[in-house]
Amino acid sequence: MLIRLESRHRRLGPRWATLLLTLICVLVYVALTLQAPGQRLALLLDWGSIPRTLLYPPPGPWWRVQGNAALHLLTALFMHADVPHLVGNMAFLLIFGLPVERAIGSLRLLLLFLIGGMLANIAGALSLPQAVMPIIGASGAVSTIVGAYLALFPRAHLGVVLPLGAYLEFLRVPAALLIGLWVLLQVVFSRLGPSFGAIAWWAHLAGFACGLLAGLSLRPQARARLRRSLR
């Protein structure tokens, strides 16, 4: 299934944050794949966010312990396990991130991605408190952007291309419907747990909730920004 975003806002200024985040994620993944398997695993363990270490930190000065925890929550956002993991996150980031960035500005989008992603990873750690493998990937951060998109554009439509036999059918579907179905799947998967893989599903839900709240709070500024851009 291919998704094409439909937007009526065509005359807004340049955006750099979404493309920069995408580029960093791709470059980090390429750099990791160039490492030997053992070194790659060591890097994931060193720079990913390990729930058990986050929730039960080793002894030491509080500033160092908290600083390391915050750093790993941040660096984990840019590390991905495999190509489908990377491509899926980057596709959603581009589809939803570009219109959100256009509405709220590049700096706010960047902060939303980083802060929302870090909070989402904390939620993921709380759902897997004894896990010793790292939480990695931008899924929680991207879920934050999806939540913000729904809050900012509740009546938007997405163009969906469905393969029907030998033909492709194009449909315009309310974004709220598709995002709602996605949220429902996250809830179902979070209840089923390991049956659908070692994924921190609660990080997705927490990120979405953070983005939804942030989007609602930013809606007045976003509307004013869009009106100014169309003058």
PDB file of C-alpha atoms in Angstrom:
ATOM      1  CA  MET A   1       0.000   0.000   0.000  1.00  0.00           C
ATOM      2  CA  LEU A   2       1.389   3.362  -1.015  1.00  0.00           C
ATOM      3  CA  ILE A   3       0.332   6.593   0.655  1.00  0.00           C
ATOM      4  CA  ARG A   4       0.512   9.993  -0.990  1.00  0.00           C
ATOM      5  CA  LEU A   5      -0.087  13.048   1.121  1.00  0.00           C
ATOM      6  CA  GLU A   6      -2.535  15.607  -0.204  1.00  0.00           C
ATOM      7  CA  SER A   7      -2.068  19.162   0.996  1.00  0.00           C
ATOM      8  CA  ARG A   8      -3.587  22.448  -0.074  1.00  0.00           C
ATOM      9  CA  HIS A   9      -0.781  24.528   1.446  1.00  0.00           C
ATOM     10  CA  ARG A  10       1.667  24.995  -1.419  1.00  0.00           C
ATOM     11  CA  ARG A  11       3.313  28.342  -0.848  1.00  0.00           C
ATOM     12  CA  LEU A  12       5.091  27.943   2.450  1.00  0.00           C
ATOM     13  CA  GLY A  13       8.775  28.478   3.013  1.00  0.00           C
ATOM     14  CA  PRO A  14      11.615  25.959   2.830  1.00  0.00           C
ATOM     15  CA  ARG A  15      11.821  23.175   5.385  1.00  0.00           C
ATOM     16  CA  TRP A  16      15.065  21.642   6.565  1.00  0.00           C
ATOM     17  CA  ALA A  17      14.426  19.748   9.803  1.00  0.00           C
ATOM     18  CA  THR A  18      12.556  16.748   8.356  1.00  0.00           C
ATOM     19  CA  LEU A  19      15.112  16.244   5.608  1.00  0.00           C
ATOM     20  CA  LEU A  20      18.011  16.696   8.050  1.00  0.00           C
ATOM     21  CA  LEU A  21      16.592  14.111  10.462  1.00  0.00           C
ATOM     22  CA  THR A  22      16.030  11.685   7.595  1.00  0.00           C
ATOM     23  CA  LEU A  23      19.575  12.188   6.326  1.00  0.00           C
ATOM     24  CA  ILE A  24      21.098  11.637   9.782  1.00  0.00           C
ATOM     25  CA  CYS A  25      19.145   8.408  10.275  1.00  0.00           C
ATOM     26  CA  VAL A  26      20.227   7.100   6.875  1.00  0.00           C
ATOM     27  CA  LEU A  27      23.881   8.031   7.402  1.00  0.00           C
ATOM     28  CA  VAL A  28      23.952   6.448  10.859  1.00  0.00           C
ATOM     29  CA  TYR A  29      22.450   3.246   9.463  1.00  0.00           C
ATOM     30  CA  VAL A  30      24.986   3.132   6.632  1.00  0.00           C
ATOM     31  CA  ALA A  31      27.816   3.716   9.112  1.00  0.00           C
ATOM     32  CA  LEU A  32      26.545   0.863  11.296  1.00  0.00           C
ATOM     33  CA  THR A  33      26.250  -1.560   8.377  1.00  0.00           C
ATOM     34  CA  LEU A  34      29.895  -0.914   7.477  1.00  0.00           C
ATOM     35  CA  GLN A  35      30.967  -2.277  10.865  1.00  0.00           C
ATOM     36  CA  ALA A  36      31.727  -5.908  11.609  1.00  0.00           C
ATOM     37  CA  PRO A  37      28.757  -7.670  13.281  1.00  0.00           C
ATOM     38  CA  GLY A  38      30.406  -7.708  16.704  1.00  0.00           C
ATOM     39  CA  GLN A  39      31.365  -4.051  16.537  1.00  0.00           C
ATOM     40  CA  ARG A  40      27.912  -3.123  15.285  1.00  0.00           C
ATOM     41  CA  LEU A  41      26.255  -4.893  18.230  1.00  0.00           C
ATOM     42  CA  ALA A  42      28.670  -3.174  20.613  1.00  0.00           C
ATOM     43  CA  LEU A  43      27.733   0.227  19.189  1.00  0.00           C
ATOM     44  CA  LEU A  44      24.018  -0.521  19.539  1.00  0.00           C
ATOM     45  CA  LEU A  45      24.549  -1.530  23.154  1.00  0.00           C
ATOM     46  CA  ASP A  46      26.736   1.492  23.863  1.00  0.00           C
ATOM     47  CA  TRP A  47      24.473   4.104  22.267  1.00  0.00           C
ATOM     48  CA  GLY A  48      21.001   2.555  22.417  1.00  0.00           C
ATOM     49  CA  SER A  49      18.680   3.060  25.373  1.00  0.00           C
ATOM     50  CA  ILE A  50      18.668  -0.079  27.552  1.00  0.00           C
ATOM     51  CA  PRO A  51      15.545  -0.178  29.754  1.00  0.00           C
ATOM     52  CA  ARG A  52      17.152  -1.945  32.704  1.00  0.00           C
ATOM     53  CA  THR A  53      20.084   0.477  32.758  1.00  0.00           C
ATOM     54  CA  LEU A  54      17.747   3.456  32.378  1.00  0.00           C
ATOM     55  CA  LEU A  55      15.419   2.409  35.193  1.00  0.00           C
ATOM     56  CA  TYR A  56      18.067   0.882  37.450  1.00  0.00           C
ATOM     57  CA  PRO A  57      21.134   3.039  36.788  1.00  0.00           C
ATOM     58  CA  PRO A  58      24.590   2.061  38.022  1.00  0.00           C
ATOM     59  CA  PRO A  59      26.066   3.951  40.978  1.00  0.00           C
ATOM     60  CA  GLY A  60      27.916   7.164  40.320  1.00  0.00           C
ATOM     61  CA  PRO A  61      27.577  10.950  40.382  1.00  0.00           C
ATOM     62  CA  TRP A  62      23.961  11.864  39.644  1.00  0.00           C
ATOM     63  CA  TRP A  63      24.913  14.324  36.899  1.00  0.00           C
ATOM     64  CA  ARG A  64      26.925  11.688  35.061  1.00  0.00           C
ATOM     65  CA  VAL A  65      24.268   8.999  35.449  1.00  0.00           C
ATOM     66  CA  GLN A  66      21.435  11.282  34.314  1.00  0.00           C
ATOM     67  CA  GLY A  67      23.551  12.758  31.542  1.00  0.00           C
ATOM     68  CA  ASN A  68      24.353   9.319  30.137  1.00  0.00           C
ATOM     69  CA  ALA A  69      20.691   8.303  30.326  1.00  0.00           C
ATOM     70  CA  ALA A  70      19.565  11.436  28.453  1.00  0.00           C
ATOM     71  CA  LEU A  71      22.315  11.022  25.858  1.00  0.00           C
ATOM     72  CA  HIS A  72      21.355   7.410  25.146  1.00  0.00           C
ATOM     73  CA  LEU A  73      17.667   8.321  24.890  1.00  0.00           C
ATOM     74  CA  LEU A  74      18.704  10.818  22.223  1.00  0.00           C
ATOM     75  CA  THR A  75      21.221   8.746  20.256  1.00  0.00           C
ATOM     76  CA  ALA A  76      18.865   5.746  20.207  1.00  0.00           C
ATOM     77  CA  LEU A  77      16.484   7.734  17.988  1.00  0.00           C
ATOM     78  CA  PHE A  78      18.913   7.644  15.058  1.00  0.00           C
ATOM     79  CA  MET A  79      19.831   3.936  15.143  1.00  0.00           C
ATOM     80  CA  HIS A  80      17.830   1.298  13.257  1.00  0.00           C
ATOM     81  CA  ALA A  81      17.975  -2.478  13.286  1.00  0.00           C
ATOM     82  CA  ASP A  82      17.465  -3.227   9.587  1.00  0.00           C
ATOM     83  CA  VAL A  83      16.346  -1.782   6.263  1.00  0.00           C
ATOM     84  CA  PRO A  84      12.552  -2.261   6.783  1.00  0.00           C
ATOM     85  CA  HIS A  85      12.856  -0.589  10.185  1.00  0.00           C
ATOM     86  CA  LEU A  86      14.656   2.380   8.648  1.00  0.00           C
ATOM     87  CA  VAL A  87      12.540   2.695   5.495  1.00  0.00           C
ATOM     88  CA  GLY A  88       9.244   2.451   7.374  1.00  0.00           C
ATOM     89  CA  ASN A  89      10.192   5.152   9.845  1.00  0.00           C
ATOM     90  CA  MET A  90      11.649   7.474   7.210  1.00  0.00           C
ATOM     91  CA  ALA A  91       8.605   7.083   4.942  1.00  0.00           C
ATOM     92  CA  PHE A  92       6.255   8.081   7.758  1.00  0.00           C
ATOM     93  CA  LEU A  93       8.580  10.896   8.802  1.00  0.00           C
ATOM     94  CA  LEU A  94       8.556  12.393   5.307  1.00  0.00           C
ATOM     95  CA  ILE A  95       4.817  11.911   4.754  1.00  0.00           C
ATOM     96  CA  PHE A  96       3.761  13.510   8.031  1.00  0.00           C
ATOM     97  CA  GLY A  97       6.829  15.525   8.989  1.00  0.00           C
ATOM     98  CA  LEU A  98       6.907  17.856   5.989  1.00  0.00           C
ATOM     99  CA  PRO A  99       3.364  19.253   6.459  1.00  0.00           C
ATOM    100  CA  VAL A 100       3.834  19.479  10.229  1.00  0.00           C
ATOM    101  CA  GLU A 101       7.094  21.343   9.735  1.00  0.00           C
ATOM    102  CA  ARG A 102       5.410  23.658   7.265  1.00  0.00           C
ATOM    103  CA  ALA A 103       2.753  24.450   9.841  1.00  0.00           C
ATOM    104  CA  ILE A 104       4.861  24.894  12.985  1.00  0.00           C
ATOM    105  CA  GLY A 105       8.323  25.701  11.635  1.00  0.00           C
ATOM    106  CA  SER A 106      11.558  23.766  11.366  1.00  0.00           C
ATOM    107  CA  LEU A 107      12.913  24.390  14.856  1.00  0.00           C
ATOM    108  CA  ARG A 108       9.671  23.351  16.560  1.00  0.00           C
ATOM    109  CA  LEU A 109       9.530  20.226  14.401  1.00  0.00           C
ATOM    110  CA  LEU A 110      13.078  19.341  15.395  1.00  0.00           C
ATOM    111  CA  LEU A 111      12.352  19.818  19.104  1.00  0.00           C
ATOM    112  CA  LEU A 112       9.098  17.885  18.802  1.00  0.00           C
ATOM    113  CA  PHE A 113      10.914  14.955  17.193  1.00  0.00           C
ATOM    114  CA  LEU A 114      13.719  14.890  19.766  1.00  0.00           C
ATOM    115  CA  ILE A 115      11.735  15.525  22.945  1.00  0.00           C
ATOM    116  CA  GLY A 116       8.785  13.390  21.904  1.00  0.00           C
ATOM    117  CA  GLY A 117      11.098  10.570  20.865  1.00  0.00           C
ATOM    118  CA  MET A 118      12.984  10.633  24.160  1.00  0.00           C
ATOM    119  CA  LEU A 119       9.759  10.607  26.183  1.00  0.00           C
ATOM    120  CA  ALA A 120       8.450   7.776  24.021  1.00  0.00           C
ATOM    121  CA  ASN A 121      11.585   5.744  24.715  1.00  0.00           C
ATOM    122  CA  ILE A 122      11.111   6.288  28.443  1.00  0.00           C
ATOM    123  CA  ALA A 123       7.588   4.887  28.102  1.00  0.00           C
ATOM    124  CA  GLY A 124       8.984   1.969  26.131  1.00  0.00           C
ATOM    125  CA  ALA A 125      11.505   1.292  28.900  1.00  0.00           C
ATOM    126  CA  LEU A 126       8.759   1.396  31.545  1.00  0.00           C
ATOM    127  CA  SER A 127       6.847  -1.239  29.562  1.00  0.00           C
ATOM    128  CA  LEU A 128       9.954  -3.475  29.405  1.00  0.00           C
ATOM    129  CA  PRO A 129      11.693  -2.708  32.712  1.00  0.00           C
ATOM    130  CA  GLN A 130      13.958  -5.773  32.784  1.00  0.00           C
ATOM    131  CA  ALA A 131      15.035  -5.709  29.130  1.00  0.00           C
ATOM    132  CA  VAL A 132      18.790  -5.715  28.583  1.00  0.00           C
ATOM    133  CA  MET A 133      18.654  -5.204  24.818  1.00  0.00           C
ATOM    134  CA  PRO A 134      18.519  -1.564  23.693  1.00  0.00           C
ATOM    135  CA  ILE A 135      15.485   0.304  22.436  1.00  0.00           C
ATOM    136  CA  ILE A 136      16.551   1.850  19.140  1.00  0.00           C
ATOM    137  CA  GLY A 137      14.882   3.600  16.237  1.00  0.00           C
ATOM    138  CA  ALA A 138      12.872   6.700  15.482  1.00  0.00           C
ATOM    139  CA  SER A 139       9.476   4.990  15.813  1.00  0.00           C
ATOM    140  CA  GLY A 140       8.505   6.850  18.982  1.00  0.00           C
ATOM    141  CA  ALA A 141       9.655  10.167  17.549  1.00  0.00           C
ATOM    142  CA  VAL A 142       7.827   9.548  14.267  1.00  0.00           C
ATOM    143  CA  SER A 143       4.705   8.596  16.232  1.00  0.00           C
ATOM    144  CA  THR A 144       4.991  12.001  17.901  1.00  0.00           C
ATOM    145  CA  ILE A 145       4.939  13.655  14.486  1.00  0.00           C
ATOM    146  CA  VAL A 146       1.917  11.570  13.448  1.00  0.00           C
ATOM    147  CA  GLY A 147       0.059  12.704  16.568  1.00  0.00           C
ATOM    148  CA  ALA A 148       0.920  16.327  15.862  1.00  0.00           C
ATOM    149  CA  TYR A 149      -0.267  15.939  12.262  1.00  0.00           C
ATOM    150  CA  LEU A 150      -3.659  14.653  13.403  1.00  0.00           C
ATOM    151  CA  ALA A 151      -4.041  17.569  15.837  1.00  0.00           C
ATOM    152  CA  LEU A 152      -3.021  20.170  13.256  1.00  0.00           C
ATOM    153  CA  PHE A 153      -4.875  18.714  10.261  1.00  0.00           C
ATOM    154  CA  PRO A 154      -7.868  16.785  11.662  1.00  0.00           C
ATOM    155  CA  ARG A 155      -9.836  17.085   8.393  1.00  0.00           C
ATOM    156  CA  ALA A 156      -6.969  16.236   6.036  1.00  0.00           C
ATOM    157  CA  HIS A 157      -7.165  13.390   3.541  1.00  0.00           C
ATOM    158  CA  LEU A 158      -4.502  10.970   2.404  1.00  0.00           C
ATOM    159  CA  GLY A 159      -4.249   9.584  -1.092  1.00  0.00           C
ATOM    160  CA  VAL A 160      -3.990   5.802  -0.822  1.00  0.00           C
ATOM    161  CA  VAL A 161      -3.001   3.591  -3.757  1.00  0.00           C
ATOM    162  CA  LEU A 162      -4.311   0.038  -3.353  1.00  0.00           C
ATOM    163  CA  PRO A 163      -3.316  -2.870  -5.607  1.00  0.00           C
ATOM    164  CA  LEU A 164      -6.512  -4.522  -6.838  1.00  0.00           C
ATOM    165  CA  GLY A 165      -5.532  -7.434  -9.035  1.00  0.00           C
ATOM    166  CA  ALA A 166      -3.743  -6.133 -12.113  1.00  0.00           C
ATOM    167  CA  TYR A 167      -4.787  -2.545 -11.409  1.00  0.00           C
ATOM    168  CA  LEU A 168      -3.978   0.183  -8.922  1.00  0.00           C
ATOM    169  CA  GLU A 169      -6.899   1.999  -7.347  1.00  0.00           C
ATOM    170  CA  PHE A 170      -6.459   5.509  -5.957  1.00  0.00           C
ATOM    171  CA  LEU A 171      -8.647   6.462  -3.011  1.00  0.00           C
ATOM    172  CA  ARG A 172      -8.912   9.595  -0.892  1.00  0.00           C
ATOM    173  CA  VAL A 173      -9.297   8.540   2.735  1.00  0.00           C
ATOM    174  CA  PRO A 174      -9.608  10.741   5.849  1.00  0.00           C
ATOM    175  CA  ALA A 175      -6.250  10.864   7.589  1.00  0.00           C
ATOM    176  CA  ALA A 176      -8.013  10.559  10.953  1.00  0.00           C
ATOM    177  CA  LEU A 177      -9.402   7.169   9.881  1.00  0.00           C
ATOM    178  CA  LEU A 178      -6.037   5.767   8.811  1.00  0.00           C
ATOM    179  CA  ILE A 179      -4.231   7.142  11.852  1.00  0.00           C
ATOM    180  CA  GLY A 180      -6.999   5.843  14.110  1.00  0.00           C
ATOM    181  CA  LEU A 181      -6.597   2.361  12.640  1.00  0.00           C
ATOM    182  CA  TRP A 182      -2.842   2.603  13.163  1.00  0.00           C
ATOM    183  CA  VAL A 183      -3.330   3.577  16.826  1.00  0.00           C
ATOM    184  CA  LEU A 184      -5.756   0.686  17.287  1.00  0.00           C
ATOM    185  CA  LEU A 185      -3.161  -1.723  15.912  1.00  0.00           C
ATOM    186  CA  GLN A 186      -0.566  -0.370  18.329  1.00  0.00           C
ATOM    187  CA  VAL A 187      -2.950  -0.992  21.236  1.00  0.00           C
ATOM    188  CA  VAL A 188      -3.663  -4.540  20.052  1.00  0.00           C
ATOM    189  CA  PHE A 189       0.026  -5.314  19.542  1.00  0.00           C
ATOM    190  CA  SER A 190       0.908  -3.869  22.953  1.00  0.00           C
ATOM    191  CA  ARG A 191      -1.560  -6.289  24.529  1.00  0.00           C
ATOM    192  CA  LEU A 192      -0.244  -9.272  22.578  1.00  0.00           C
ATOM    193  CA  GLY A 193       3.372  -8.344  23.302  1.00  0.00           C
ATOM    194  CA  PRO A 194       6.084 -10.743  22.073  1.00  0.00           C
ATOM    195  CA  SER A 195       3.681 -12.461  19.671  1.00  0.00           C
ATOM    196  CA  PHE A 196       4.397  -9.604  17.255  1.00  0.00           C
ATOM    197  CA  GLY A 197       8.109  -9.227  17.882  1.00  0.00           C
ATOM    198  CA  ALA A 198      10.388  -7.499  20.366  1.00  0.00           C
ATOM    199  CA  ILE A 199       8.995  -4.030  19.732  1.00  0.00           C
ATOM    200  CA  ALA A 200       8.329  -1.343  22.325  1.00  0.00           C
ATOM    201  CA  TRP A 201       4.724  -0.771  21.273  1.00  0.00           C
ATOM    202  CA  TRP A 202       4.074   1.542  24.210  1.00  0.00           C
ATOM    203  CA  ALA A 203       6.756   3.861  22.883  1.00  0.00           C
ATOM    204  CA  HIS A 204       4.622   4.326  19.772  1.00  0.00           C
ATOM    205  CA  LEU A 205       1.509   5.078  21.807  1.00  0.00           C
ATOM    206  CA  ALA A 206       3.311   7.428  24.178  1.00  0.00           C
ATOM    207  CA  GLY A 207       4.932   9.272  21.286  1.00  0.00           C
ATOM    208  CA  PHE A 208       1.566   9.643  19.563  1.00  0.00           C
ATOM    209  CA  ALA A 209      -0.014  11.031  22.746  1.00  0.00           C
ATOM    210  CA  CYS A 210       2.832  13.531  23.182  1.00  0.00           C
ATOM    211  CA  GLY A 211       2.485  14.679  19.586  1.00  0.00           C
ATOM    212  CA  LEU A 212      -1.278  14.999  19.853  1.00  0.00           C
ATOM    213  CA  LEU A 213      -1.016  17.204  22.943  1.00  0.00           C
ATOM    214  CA  ALA A 214       1.778  19.293  21.417  1.00  0.00           C
ATOM    215  CA  GLY A 215      -0.150  19.698  18.180  1.00  0.00           C
ATOM    216  CA  LEU A 216      -3.254  20.877  20.010  1.00  0.00           C
ATOM    217  CA  SER A 217      -1.229  23.451  21.937  1.00  0.00           C
ATOM    218  CA  LEU A 218       0.476  24.664  18.754  1.00  0.00           C
ATOM    219  CA  ARG A 219      -2.650  24.788  16.609  1.00  0.00           C
ATOM    220  CA  PRO A 220      -3.335  28.556  17.024  1.00  0.00           C
ATOM    221  CA  GLN A 221       0.253  29.471  16.049  1.00  0.00           C
ATOM    222  CA  ALA A 222       0.179  26.999  13.176  1.00  0.00           C
ATOM    223  CA  ARG A 223      -3.035  28.432  11.751  1.00  0.00           C
ATOM    224  CA  ALA A 224      -1.659  31.965  11.976  1.00  0.00           C
ATOM    225  CA  ARG A 225       1.543  30.835  10.268  1.00  0.00           C
ATOM    226  CA  LEU A 226      -0.357  29.146   7.439  1.00  0.00           C
ATOM    227  CA  ARG A 227      -2.560  32.221   6.934  1.00  0.00           C
ATOM    228  CA  ARG A 228       0.495  34.487   6.704  1.00  0.00           C
ATOM    229  CA  SER A 229       2.158  32.183   4.201  1.00  0.00           C
ATOM    230  CA  LEU A 230      -0.849  32.266   1.873  1.00  0.00           C
ATOM    231  CA  ARG A 231      -1.070  36.054   1.679  1.00  0.00           C
TER     232      ARG A 231
END
